[in-house]
Tab-separated table of C-alpha atoms in Angstrom:
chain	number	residue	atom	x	y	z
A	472	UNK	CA	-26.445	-17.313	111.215
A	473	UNK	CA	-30.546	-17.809	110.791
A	474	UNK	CA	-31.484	-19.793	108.165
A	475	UNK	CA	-35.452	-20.271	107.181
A	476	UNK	CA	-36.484	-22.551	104.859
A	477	UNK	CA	-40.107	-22.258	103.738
A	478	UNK	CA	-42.318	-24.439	101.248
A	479	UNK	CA	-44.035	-24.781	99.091
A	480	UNK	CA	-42.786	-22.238	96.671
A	481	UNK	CA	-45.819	-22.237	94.902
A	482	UNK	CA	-49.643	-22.852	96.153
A	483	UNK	CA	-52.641	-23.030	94.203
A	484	UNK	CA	-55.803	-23.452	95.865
A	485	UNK	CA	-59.572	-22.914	94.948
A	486	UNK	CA	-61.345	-20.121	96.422
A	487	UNK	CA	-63.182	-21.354	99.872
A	488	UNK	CA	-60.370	-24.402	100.585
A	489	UNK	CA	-57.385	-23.486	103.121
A	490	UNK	CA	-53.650	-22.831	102.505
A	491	UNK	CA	-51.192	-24.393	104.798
A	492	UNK	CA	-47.316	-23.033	104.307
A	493	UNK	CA	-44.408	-24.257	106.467
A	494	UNK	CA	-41.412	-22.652	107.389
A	495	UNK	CA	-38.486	-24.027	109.083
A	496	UNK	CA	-35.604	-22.223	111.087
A	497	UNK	CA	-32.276	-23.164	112.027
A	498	UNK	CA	-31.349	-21.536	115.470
A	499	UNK	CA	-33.303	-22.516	118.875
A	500	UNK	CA	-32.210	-18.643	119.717
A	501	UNK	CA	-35.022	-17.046	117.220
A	502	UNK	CA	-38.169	-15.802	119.517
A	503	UNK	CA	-40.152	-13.421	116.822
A	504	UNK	CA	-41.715	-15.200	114.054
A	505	UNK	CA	-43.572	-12.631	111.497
A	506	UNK	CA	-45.554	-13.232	108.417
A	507	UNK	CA	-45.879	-11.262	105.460
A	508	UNK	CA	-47.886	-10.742	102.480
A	509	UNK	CA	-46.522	-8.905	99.332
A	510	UNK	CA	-48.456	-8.106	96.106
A	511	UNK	CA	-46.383	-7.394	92.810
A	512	UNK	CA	-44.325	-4.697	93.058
A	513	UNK	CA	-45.409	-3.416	96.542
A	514	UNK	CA	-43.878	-3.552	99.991
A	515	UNK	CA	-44.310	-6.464	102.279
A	516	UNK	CA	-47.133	-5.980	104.707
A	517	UNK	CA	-47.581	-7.447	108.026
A	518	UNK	CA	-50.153	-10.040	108.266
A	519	UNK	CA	-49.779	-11.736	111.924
A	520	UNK	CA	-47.103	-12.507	114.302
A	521	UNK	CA	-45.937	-15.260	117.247
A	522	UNK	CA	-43.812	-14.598	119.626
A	523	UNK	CA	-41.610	-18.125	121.128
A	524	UNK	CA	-43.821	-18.192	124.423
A	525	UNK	CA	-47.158	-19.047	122.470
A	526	UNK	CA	-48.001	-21.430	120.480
A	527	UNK	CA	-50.913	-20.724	118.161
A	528	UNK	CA	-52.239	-17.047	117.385
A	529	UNK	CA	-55.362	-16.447	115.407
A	530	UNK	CA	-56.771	-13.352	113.654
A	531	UNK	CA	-60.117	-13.859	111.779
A	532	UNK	CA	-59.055	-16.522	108.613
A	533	UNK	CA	-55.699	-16.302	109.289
A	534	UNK	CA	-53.238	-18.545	112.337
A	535	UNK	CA	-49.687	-19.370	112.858
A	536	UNK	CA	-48.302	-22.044	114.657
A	537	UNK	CA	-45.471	-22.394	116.410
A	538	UNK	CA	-43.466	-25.836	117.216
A	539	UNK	CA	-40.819	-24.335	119.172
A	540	UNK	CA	-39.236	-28.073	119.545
A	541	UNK	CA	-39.037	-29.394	115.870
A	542	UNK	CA	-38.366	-25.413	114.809
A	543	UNK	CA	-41.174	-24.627	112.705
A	544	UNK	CA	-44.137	-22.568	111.932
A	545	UNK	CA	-47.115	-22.428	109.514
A	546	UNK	CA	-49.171	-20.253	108.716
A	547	UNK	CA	-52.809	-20.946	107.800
A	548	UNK	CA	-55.450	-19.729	105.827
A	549	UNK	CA	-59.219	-20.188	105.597
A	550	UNK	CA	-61.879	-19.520	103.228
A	551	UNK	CA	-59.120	-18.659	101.069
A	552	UNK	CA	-60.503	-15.523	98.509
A	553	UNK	CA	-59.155	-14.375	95.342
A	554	UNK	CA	-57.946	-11.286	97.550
A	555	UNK	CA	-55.515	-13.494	99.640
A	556	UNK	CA	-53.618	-14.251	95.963
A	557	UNK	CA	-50.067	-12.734	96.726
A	558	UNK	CA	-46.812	-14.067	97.845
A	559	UNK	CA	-46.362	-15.180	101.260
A	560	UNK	CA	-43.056	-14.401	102.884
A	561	UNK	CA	-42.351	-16.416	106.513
A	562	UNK	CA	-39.180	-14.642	109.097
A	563	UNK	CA	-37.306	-15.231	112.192
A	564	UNK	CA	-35.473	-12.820	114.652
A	565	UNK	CA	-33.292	-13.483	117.103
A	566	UNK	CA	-34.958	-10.285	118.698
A	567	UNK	CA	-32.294	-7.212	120.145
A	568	UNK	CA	-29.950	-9.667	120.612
A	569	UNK	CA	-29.033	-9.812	117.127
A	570	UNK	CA	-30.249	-6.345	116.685
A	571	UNK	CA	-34.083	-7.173	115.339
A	572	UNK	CA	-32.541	-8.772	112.260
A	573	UNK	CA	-35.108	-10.256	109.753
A	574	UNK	CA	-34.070	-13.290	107.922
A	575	UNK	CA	-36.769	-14.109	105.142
A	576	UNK	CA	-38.129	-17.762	103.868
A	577	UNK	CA	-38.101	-17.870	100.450
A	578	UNK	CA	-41.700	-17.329	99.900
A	579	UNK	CA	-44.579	-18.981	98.528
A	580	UNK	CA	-46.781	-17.705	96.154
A	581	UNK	CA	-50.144	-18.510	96.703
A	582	UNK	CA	-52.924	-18.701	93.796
A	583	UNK	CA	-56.890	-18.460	94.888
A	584	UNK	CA	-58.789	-19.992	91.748
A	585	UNK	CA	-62.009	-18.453	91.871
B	1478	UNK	CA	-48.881	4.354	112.583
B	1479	UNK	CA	-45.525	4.516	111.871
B	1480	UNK	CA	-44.418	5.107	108.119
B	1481	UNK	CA	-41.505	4.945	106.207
B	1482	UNK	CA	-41.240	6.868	103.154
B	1483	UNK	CA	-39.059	5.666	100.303
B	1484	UNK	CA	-38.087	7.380	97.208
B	1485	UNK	CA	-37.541	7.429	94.196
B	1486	UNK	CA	-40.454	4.717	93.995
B	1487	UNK	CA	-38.754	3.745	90.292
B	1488	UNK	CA	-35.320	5.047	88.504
B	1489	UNK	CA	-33.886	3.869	85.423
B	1490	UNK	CA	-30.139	5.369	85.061
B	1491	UNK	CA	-26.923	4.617	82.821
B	1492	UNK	CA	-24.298	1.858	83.533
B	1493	UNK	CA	-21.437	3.812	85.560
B	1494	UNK	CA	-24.093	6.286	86.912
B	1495	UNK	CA	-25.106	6.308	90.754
B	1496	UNK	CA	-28.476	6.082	92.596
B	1497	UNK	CA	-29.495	7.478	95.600
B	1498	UNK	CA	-32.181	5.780	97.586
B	1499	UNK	CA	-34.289	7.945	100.358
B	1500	UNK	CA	-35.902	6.422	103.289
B	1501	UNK	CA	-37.573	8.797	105.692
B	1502	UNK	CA	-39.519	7.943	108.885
B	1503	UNK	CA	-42.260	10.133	109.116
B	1504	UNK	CA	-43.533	9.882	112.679
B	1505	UNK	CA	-41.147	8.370	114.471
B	1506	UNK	CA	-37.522	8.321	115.450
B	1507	UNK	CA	-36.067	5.268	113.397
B	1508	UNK	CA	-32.220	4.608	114.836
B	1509	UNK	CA	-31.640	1.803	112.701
B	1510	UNK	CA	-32.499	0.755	108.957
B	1511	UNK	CA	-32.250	-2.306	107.137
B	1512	UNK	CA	-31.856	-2.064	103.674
B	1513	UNK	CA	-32.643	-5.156	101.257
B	1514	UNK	CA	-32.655	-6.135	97.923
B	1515	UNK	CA	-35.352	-8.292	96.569
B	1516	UNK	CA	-34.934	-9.811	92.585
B	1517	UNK	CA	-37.869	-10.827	91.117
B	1518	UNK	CA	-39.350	-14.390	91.952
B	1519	UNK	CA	-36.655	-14.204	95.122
B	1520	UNK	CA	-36.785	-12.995	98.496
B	1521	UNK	CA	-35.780	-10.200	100.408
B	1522	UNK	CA	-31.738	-10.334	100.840
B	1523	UNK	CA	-30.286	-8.021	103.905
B	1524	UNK	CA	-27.912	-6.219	102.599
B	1525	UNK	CA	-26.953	-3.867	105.528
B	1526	UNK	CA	-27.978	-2.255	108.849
B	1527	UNK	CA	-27.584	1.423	108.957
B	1528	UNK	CA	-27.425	3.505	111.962
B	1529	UNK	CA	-27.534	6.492	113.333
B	1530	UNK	CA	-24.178	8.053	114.144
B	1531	UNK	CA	-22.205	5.249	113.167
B	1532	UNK	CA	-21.223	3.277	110.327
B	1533	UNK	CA	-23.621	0.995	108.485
B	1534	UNK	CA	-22.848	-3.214	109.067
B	1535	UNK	CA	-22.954	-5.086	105.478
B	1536	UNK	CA	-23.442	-8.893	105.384
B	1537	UNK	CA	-21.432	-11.167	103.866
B	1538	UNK	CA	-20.667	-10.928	100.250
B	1539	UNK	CA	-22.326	-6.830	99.986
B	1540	UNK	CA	-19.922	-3.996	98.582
B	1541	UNK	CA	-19.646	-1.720	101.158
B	1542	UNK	CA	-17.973	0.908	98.269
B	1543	UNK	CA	-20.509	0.038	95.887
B	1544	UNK	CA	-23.407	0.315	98.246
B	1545	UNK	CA	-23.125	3.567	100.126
B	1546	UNK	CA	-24.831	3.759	103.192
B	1547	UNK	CA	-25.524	6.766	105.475
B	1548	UNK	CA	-27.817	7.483	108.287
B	1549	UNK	CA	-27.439	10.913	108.774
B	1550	UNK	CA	-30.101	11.674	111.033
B	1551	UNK	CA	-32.885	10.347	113.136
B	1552	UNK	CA	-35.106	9.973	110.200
B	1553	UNK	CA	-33.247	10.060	107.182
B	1554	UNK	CA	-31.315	6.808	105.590
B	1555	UNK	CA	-29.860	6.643	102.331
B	1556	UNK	CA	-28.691	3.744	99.887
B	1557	UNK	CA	-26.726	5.036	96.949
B	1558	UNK	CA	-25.423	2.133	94.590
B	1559	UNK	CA	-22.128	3.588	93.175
B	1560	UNK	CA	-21.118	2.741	89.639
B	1561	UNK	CA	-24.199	0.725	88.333
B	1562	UNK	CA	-24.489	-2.034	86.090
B	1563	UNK	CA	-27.217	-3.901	84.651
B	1564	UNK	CA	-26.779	-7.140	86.852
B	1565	UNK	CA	-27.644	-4.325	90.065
B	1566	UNK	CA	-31.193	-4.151	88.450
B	1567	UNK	CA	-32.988	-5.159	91.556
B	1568	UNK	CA	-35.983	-4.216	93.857
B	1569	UNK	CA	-34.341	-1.989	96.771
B	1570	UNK	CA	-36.190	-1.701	100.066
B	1571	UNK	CA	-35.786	-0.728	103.385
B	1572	UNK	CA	-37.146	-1.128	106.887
B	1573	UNK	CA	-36.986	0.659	110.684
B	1574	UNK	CA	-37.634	-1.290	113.427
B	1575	UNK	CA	-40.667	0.026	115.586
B	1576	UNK	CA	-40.651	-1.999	118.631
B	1577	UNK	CA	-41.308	-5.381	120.009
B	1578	UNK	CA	-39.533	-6.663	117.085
B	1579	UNK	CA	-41.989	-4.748	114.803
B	1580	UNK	CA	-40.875	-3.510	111.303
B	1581	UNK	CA	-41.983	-1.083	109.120
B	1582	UNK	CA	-41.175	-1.200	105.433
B	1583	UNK	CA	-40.510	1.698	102.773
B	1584	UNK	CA	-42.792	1.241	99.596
B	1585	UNK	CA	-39.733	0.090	97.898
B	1586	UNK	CA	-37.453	1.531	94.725
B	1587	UNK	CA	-37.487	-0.514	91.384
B	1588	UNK	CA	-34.018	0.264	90.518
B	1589	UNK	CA	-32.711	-0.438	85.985
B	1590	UNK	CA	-29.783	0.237	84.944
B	1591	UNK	CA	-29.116	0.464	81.448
């Protein structure tokens, strides 16, 4: 099966620098690439997405990349604020073929120093 | 948009005592269900796909008789964890699928067993 590797585990940046975390997957097959943010204690939420036929998507601070070829994507942040201190989970989907399956990276948990 | 609502949000029960976990999709008609668990630090583990009509599908290494799953209906999926024991202590969350490889999560149940 899918297996996503994601680092680092841990992230601590100063408030206004950027956050860069990688994730890595294991089968060419996955095509839906999600990110999500989870506070303590609360459910994951959606932050941004990438489909296999693009590359790069941006929304406001936030982008993910997408190397379909070496099999990974990143997801990065800008202007980082104490707000955007959570943990950071990375997935990958082999889409209705595998029945919209989720596997998770192991997360990252990102610290904004103000 | 489309909700899931999960309950009990936190239950603390006895060791040998069973849980029953409630996810409900408000709006929408939510044919399949994953249900994870999530320790603390960790990520989110699938621990089965529930749906609608038929049996559930547990990954590798899951319980099926300790981990009940039914999806009785078009909006209603339960989780109950048979026989509990502290080491089942565990975040328990699920998700529906909402299209284009979209998921929506449950607000999660912070399951102790004592």
């Amino acid at each position: 099966g899918e297996n996503v590797e994601q680092h680092p585990s841990t992230l601590s940046v100063q408030e206004g620098d950027s956050a860069v975390i990688k994730c890595t997957y294991s089968d060419s097959a996955s095509n839906y690439f999600p990110w999500y943010k989870q506070e303590l204690g609360k459910r994951p939420q959606l932050i941004i997405d990438i489909r296999s036929n693009v590359g790069e998507k941006k929304d406001q601070r936030i982008a993910v990349t997408l190397n379909k070829t070496a099999k990974h994507f990143s997801l990065h942040i800008t202007e980082t604020q104490p707000e955007d201190s959570a943990v950071y989970f990375c997935a990958a989907s082999l889409g209705k073929a595998a029945g919209n399956k989720l596997t998770f990276g192991g997360g990252t948990r990102v610290l904004v120093k103000p | 948009g489309a909700v899931v609502s999960q309950h009990p949000s936190r239950v603390i029960c006895k060791s040998g005592t069973s849980v029953k976990i409630e996810c409900r999709s408000l709006d929408f008609q939510a044919t399949t269900m994953f249900w994870y668990r999530q320790f603390p630090k960790q990520s989110l583990m699938l621990m089965a796909t529930s749906n609608e009509g038929s049996k559930a599908t547990y990954e590798q290494g899951v319980e099926k008789d300790k981990f009940l799953i039914n999806h009785a209906s078009l909006t209603l999926s339960t989780l109950t964890v048979t026989s509990a024991h502290p080491e089942d202590s565990s975040f328990y969350i699920c998700s529906a699928p909402v299209g284009r490889g979209l998921d929506t999560f449950g607000s999660g149940t912070r399951l102790t067993v004592v």
